[in-house]
Tab-separated table of C-alpha atoms in Angstrom:
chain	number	residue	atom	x	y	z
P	208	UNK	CA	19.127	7.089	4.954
P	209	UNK	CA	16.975	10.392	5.004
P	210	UNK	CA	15.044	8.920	2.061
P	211	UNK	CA	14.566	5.674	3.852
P	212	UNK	CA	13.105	7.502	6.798
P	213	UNK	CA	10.990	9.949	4.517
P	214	UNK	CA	9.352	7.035	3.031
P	215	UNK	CA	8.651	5.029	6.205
P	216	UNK	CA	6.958	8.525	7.997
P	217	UNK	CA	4.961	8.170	4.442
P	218	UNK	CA	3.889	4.980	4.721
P	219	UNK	CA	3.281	5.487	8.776
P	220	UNK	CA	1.260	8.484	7.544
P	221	UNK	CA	-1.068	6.038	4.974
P	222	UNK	CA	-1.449	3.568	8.042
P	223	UNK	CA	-2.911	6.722	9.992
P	224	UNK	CA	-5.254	7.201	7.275
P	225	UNK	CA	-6.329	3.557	7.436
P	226	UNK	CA	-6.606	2.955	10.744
P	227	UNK	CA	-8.353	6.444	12.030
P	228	UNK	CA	-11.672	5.552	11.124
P	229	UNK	CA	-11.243	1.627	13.112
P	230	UNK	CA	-10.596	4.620	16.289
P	231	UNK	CA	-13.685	6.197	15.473
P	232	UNK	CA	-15.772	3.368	15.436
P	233	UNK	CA	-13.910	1.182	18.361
P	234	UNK	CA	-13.008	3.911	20.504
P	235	UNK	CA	-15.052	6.209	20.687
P	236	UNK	CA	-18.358	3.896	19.271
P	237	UNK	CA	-16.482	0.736	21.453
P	238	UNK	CA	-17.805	-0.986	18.740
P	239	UNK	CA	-14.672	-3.482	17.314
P	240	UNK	CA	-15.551	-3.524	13.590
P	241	UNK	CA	-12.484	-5.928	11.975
P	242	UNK	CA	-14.728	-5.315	8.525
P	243	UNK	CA	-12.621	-2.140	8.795
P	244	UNK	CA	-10.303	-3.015	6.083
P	245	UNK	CA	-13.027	-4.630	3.467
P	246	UNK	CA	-14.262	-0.716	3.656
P	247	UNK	CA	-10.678	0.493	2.423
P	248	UNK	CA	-10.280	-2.378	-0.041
P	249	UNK	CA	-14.056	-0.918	-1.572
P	250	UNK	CA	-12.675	2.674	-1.464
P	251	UNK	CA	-9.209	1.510	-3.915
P	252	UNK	CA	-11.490	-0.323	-5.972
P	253	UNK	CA	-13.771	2.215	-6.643
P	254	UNK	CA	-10.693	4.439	-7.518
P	255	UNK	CA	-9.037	1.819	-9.334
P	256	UNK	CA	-11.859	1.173	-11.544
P	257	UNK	CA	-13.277	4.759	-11.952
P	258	UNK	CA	-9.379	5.617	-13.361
P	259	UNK	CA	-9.243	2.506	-15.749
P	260	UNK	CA	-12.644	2.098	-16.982
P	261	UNK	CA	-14.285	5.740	-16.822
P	262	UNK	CA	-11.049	7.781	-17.344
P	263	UNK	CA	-11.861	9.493	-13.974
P	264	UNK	CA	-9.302	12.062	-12.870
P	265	UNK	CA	-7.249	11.074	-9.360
P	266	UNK	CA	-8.412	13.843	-7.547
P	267	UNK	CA	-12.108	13.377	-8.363
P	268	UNK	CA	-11.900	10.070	-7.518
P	269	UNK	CA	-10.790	10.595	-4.391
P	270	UNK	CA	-13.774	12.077	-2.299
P	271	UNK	CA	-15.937	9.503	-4.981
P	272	UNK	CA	-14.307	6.569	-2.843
P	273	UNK	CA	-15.187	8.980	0.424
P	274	UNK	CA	-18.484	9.254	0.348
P	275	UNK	CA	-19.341	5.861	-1.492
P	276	UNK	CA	-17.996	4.001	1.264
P	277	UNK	CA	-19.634	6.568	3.453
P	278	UNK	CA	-22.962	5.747	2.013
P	279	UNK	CA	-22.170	2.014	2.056
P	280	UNK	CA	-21.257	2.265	5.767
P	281	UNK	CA	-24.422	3.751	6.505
P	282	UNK	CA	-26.173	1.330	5.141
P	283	UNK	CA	-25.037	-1.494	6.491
P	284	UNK	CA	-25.121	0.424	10.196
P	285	UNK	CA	-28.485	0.596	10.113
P	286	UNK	CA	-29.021	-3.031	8.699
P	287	UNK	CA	-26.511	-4.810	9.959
P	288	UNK	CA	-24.378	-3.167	12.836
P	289	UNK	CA	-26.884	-1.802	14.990
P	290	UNK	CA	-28.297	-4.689	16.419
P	291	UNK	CA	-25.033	-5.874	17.355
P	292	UNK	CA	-23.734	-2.325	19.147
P	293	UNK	CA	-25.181	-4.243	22.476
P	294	UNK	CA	-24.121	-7.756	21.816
P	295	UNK	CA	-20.650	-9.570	23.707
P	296	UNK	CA	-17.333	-8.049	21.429
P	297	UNK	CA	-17.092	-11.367	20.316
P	298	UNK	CA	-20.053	-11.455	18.762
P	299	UNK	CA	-19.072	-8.197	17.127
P	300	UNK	CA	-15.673	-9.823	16.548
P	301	UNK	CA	-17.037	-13.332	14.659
P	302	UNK	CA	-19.684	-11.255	12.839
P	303	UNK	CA	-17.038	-8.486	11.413
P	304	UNK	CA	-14.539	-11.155	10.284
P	305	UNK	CA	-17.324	-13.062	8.770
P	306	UNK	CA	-18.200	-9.896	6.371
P	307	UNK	CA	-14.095	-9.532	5.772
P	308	UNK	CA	-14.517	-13.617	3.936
P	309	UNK	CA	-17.709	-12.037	2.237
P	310	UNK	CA	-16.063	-9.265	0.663
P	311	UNK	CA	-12.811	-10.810	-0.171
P	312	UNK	CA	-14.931	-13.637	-2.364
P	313	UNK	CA	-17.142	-11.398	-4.161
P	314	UNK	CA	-14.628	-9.067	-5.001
P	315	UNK	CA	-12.402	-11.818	-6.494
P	316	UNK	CA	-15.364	-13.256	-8.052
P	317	UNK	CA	-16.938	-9.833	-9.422
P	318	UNK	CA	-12.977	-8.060	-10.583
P	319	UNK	CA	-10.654	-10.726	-10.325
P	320	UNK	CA	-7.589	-12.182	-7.675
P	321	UNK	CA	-5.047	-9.821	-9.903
P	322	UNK	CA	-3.791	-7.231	-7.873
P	323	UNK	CA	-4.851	-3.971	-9.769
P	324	UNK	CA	-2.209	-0.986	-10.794
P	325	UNK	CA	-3.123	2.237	-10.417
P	326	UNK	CA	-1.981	4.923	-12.975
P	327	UNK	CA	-1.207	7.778	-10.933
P	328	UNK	CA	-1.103	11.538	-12.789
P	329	UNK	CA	2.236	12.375	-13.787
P	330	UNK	CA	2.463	15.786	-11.294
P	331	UNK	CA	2.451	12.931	-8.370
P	332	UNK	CA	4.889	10.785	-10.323
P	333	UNK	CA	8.129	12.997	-9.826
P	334	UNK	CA	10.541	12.794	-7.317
P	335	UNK	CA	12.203	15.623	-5.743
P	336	UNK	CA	15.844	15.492	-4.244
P	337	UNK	CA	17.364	17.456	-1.619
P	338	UNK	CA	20.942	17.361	-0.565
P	339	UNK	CA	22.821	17.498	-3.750
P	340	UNK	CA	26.048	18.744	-4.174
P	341	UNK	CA	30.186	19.082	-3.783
P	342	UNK	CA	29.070	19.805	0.433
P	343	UNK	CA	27.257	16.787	0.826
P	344	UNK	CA	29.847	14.721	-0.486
P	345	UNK	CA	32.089	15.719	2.391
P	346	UNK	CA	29.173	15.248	4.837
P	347	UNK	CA	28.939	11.458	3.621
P	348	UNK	CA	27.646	11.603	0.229
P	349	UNK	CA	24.211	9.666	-0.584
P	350	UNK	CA	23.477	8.654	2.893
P	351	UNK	CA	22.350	12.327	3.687
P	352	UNK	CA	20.377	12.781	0.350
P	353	UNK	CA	17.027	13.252	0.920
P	354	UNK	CA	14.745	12.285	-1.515
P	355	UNK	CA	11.354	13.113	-1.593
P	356	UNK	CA	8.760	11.294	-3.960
P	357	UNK	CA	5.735	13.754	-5.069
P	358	UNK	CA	2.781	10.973	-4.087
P	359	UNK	CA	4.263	10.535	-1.016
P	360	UNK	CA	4.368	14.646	-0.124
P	361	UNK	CA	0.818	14.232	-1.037
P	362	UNK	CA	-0.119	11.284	1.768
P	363	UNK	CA	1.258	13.556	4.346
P	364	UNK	CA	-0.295	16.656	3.516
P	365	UNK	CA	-3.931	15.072	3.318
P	366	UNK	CA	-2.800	13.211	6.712
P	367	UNK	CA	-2.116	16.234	8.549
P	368	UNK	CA	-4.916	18.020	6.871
P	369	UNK	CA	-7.323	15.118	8.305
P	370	UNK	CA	-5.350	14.718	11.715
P	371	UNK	CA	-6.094	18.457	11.993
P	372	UNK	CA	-9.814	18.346	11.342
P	373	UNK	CA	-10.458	15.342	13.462
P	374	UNK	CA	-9.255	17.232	16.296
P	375	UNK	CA	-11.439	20.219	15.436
P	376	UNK	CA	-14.511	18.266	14.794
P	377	UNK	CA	-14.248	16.356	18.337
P	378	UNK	CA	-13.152	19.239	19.865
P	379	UNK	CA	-14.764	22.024	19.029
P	380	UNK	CA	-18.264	20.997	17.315
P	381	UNK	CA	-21.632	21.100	18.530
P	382	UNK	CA	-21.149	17.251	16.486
P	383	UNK	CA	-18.192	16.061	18.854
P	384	UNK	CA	-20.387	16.946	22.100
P	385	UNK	CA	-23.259	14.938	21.026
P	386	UNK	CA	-20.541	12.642	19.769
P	387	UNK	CA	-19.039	12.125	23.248
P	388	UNK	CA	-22.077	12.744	25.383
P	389	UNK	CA	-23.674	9.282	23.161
P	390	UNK	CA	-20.663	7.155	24.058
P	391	UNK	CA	-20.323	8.151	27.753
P	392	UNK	CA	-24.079	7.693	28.757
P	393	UNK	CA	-26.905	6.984	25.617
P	394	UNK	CA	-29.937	7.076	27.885
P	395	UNK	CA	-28.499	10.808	29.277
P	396	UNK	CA	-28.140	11.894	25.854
P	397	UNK	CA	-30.983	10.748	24.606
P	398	UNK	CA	-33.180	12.405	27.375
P	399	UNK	CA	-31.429	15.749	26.491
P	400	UNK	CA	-32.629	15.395	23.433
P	401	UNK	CA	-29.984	14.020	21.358
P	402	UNK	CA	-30.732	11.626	18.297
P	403	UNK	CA	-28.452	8.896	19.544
P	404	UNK	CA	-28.791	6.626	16.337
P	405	UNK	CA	-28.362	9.498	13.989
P	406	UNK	CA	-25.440	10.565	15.988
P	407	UNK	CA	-23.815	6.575	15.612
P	408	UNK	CA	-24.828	6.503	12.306
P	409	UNK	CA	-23.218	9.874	10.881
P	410	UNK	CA	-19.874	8.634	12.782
P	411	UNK	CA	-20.002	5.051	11.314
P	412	UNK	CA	-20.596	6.470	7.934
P	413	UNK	CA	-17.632	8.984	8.313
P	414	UNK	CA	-15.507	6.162	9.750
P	415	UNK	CA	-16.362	3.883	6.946
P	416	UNK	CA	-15.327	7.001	4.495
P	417	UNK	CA	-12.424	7.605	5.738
P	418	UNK	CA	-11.098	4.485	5.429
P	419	UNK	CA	-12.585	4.227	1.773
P	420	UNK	CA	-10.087	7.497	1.093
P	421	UNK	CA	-7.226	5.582	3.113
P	422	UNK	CA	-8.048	2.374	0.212
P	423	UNK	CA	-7.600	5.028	-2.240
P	424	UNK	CA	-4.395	6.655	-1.210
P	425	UNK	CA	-3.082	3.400	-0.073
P	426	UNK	CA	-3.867	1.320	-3.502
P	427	UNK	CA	-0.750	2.301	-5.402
P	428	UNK	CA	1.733	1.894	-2.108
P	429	UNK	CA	0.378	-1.194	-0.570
P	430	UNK	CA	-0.789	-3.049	-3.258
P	431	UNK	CA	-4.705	-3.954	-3.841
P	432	UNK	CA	-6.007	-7.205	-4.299
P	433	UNK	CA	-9.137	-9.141	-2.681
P	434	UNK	CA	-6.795	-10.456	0.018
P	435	UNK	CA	-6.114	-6.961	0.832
P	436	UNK	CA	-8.447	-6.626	4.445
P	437	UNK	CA	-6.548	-9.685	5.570
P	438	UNK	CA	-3.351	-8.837	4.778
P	439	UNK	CA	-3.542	-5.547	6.565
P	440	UNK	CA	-5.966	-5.902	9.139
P	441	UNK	CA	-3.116	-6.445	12.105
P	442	UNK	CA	-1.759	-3.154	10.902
P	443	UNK	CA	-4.862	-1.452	11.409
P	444	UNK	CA	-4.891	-2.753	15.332
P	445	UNK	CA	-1.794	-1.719	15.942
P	446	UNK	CA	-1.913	1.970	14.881
């Protein structure tokens, strides 16, 4: 039972991962990007591939599938997004999903429809159990036997270390001010002298990356395949 409920704070942990940057760009951008997921799908594919075809160590690849969905995001803010960040959420809406049925085809045309299996190191293979033991036996045997797989220590630790940073960032930053001060009022920031479009781009680009390392951390649990943005994209709502 306590494994059961280690593994599903785990998994609620990766969903975090996933769906912080979607909070980034929708609430505090109010811009409703459902191309969310295709980002994480390009961030487990980049690991994915770097790891089979480049023998690229896991925790280089890692802020590799950060900053190249970063950069990707960035790009297509400033070519594609922008001119919608003004438009009816429905237009944002049709024109998100729209990119989701781009990126599903050329990745299955490009890779493959085989969902890809990710070789993890064998320090994050391991499993640790707590609990064992003549006392637990009399406390009801298995069902209080925690077990604790080693990947799955490692999602929460790099969840709490982001949840932590967030916070400081929005908080506490010279960034987060601008940050808020452009979604409450652009014309007032602007006049103070605030670079409103670099300030949306930088936080579409670190939205985008963070849900590229979400893709990453996420491609051995979940499962990664080109239907992987539509298969997850309710999930990404929710949380």
């Amino acid at each position: 039972m306590l494994t059961i409920l280690f593994d599903g704070v785990a998994y609620g942990m990766l969903l975090f991962i996933l769906a912080v940057g979607l909070a980034v760009t929708m609430g505090l951008m109010n811009f409703i990007n459902l191309a969310h997921g295709a980002f994480a799908m390009a961030g487990g594919y980049i690991t994915v591939l770097l790891m089979q075809r480049l023998d690229v160590p896991f925790l280089v690849c890692l802020p590799i599938a950060f900053v190249g969905t970063a950069l990707l995001g960035g790009v297509l803010e400033r070519t594609l997004y922008r001119p919608l960040y003004h438009k009816a959420h429905l237009d944002q809406v049709l024109f998100s999903i729209g990119l989701v049925f781009m990126a599903v085809a050329s990745v299955d045309y490009f890779v493959g429809s085989t969902q890809q299996i990710m070789q993890l190191p064998e320090w994050l293979k391991g499993r640790t159990e707590l609990g064992e033991g003549d006392w637990m036996l009399e406390l009801g045997g298995g069902a209080l036997t925690l077990g604790m797989g080693h990947y799955r220590l490692f999602i929460i630790a790099v969840c709490a270390a982001l949840t932590v940073g967030l916070q400081y960032v929005l908080t506490k930053t010279r960034f987060g001010s601008r940050l808020r001060a452009s979604v409450d009022d652009q014309r007032v920031a602007a006049g103070m002298g605030i670079n409103v479009n670099i300030v949306f781009l930088s936080t579409f680009a670190f939205g985008s990356g963070l849900a590229g390392l979400g893709g990453a951390l996420g491609a051995e649990v979940l499962g990664l395949d080109p239907s992987f943005p539509l298969k997850f994209m309710i999930y990404f709502l929710i949380v």
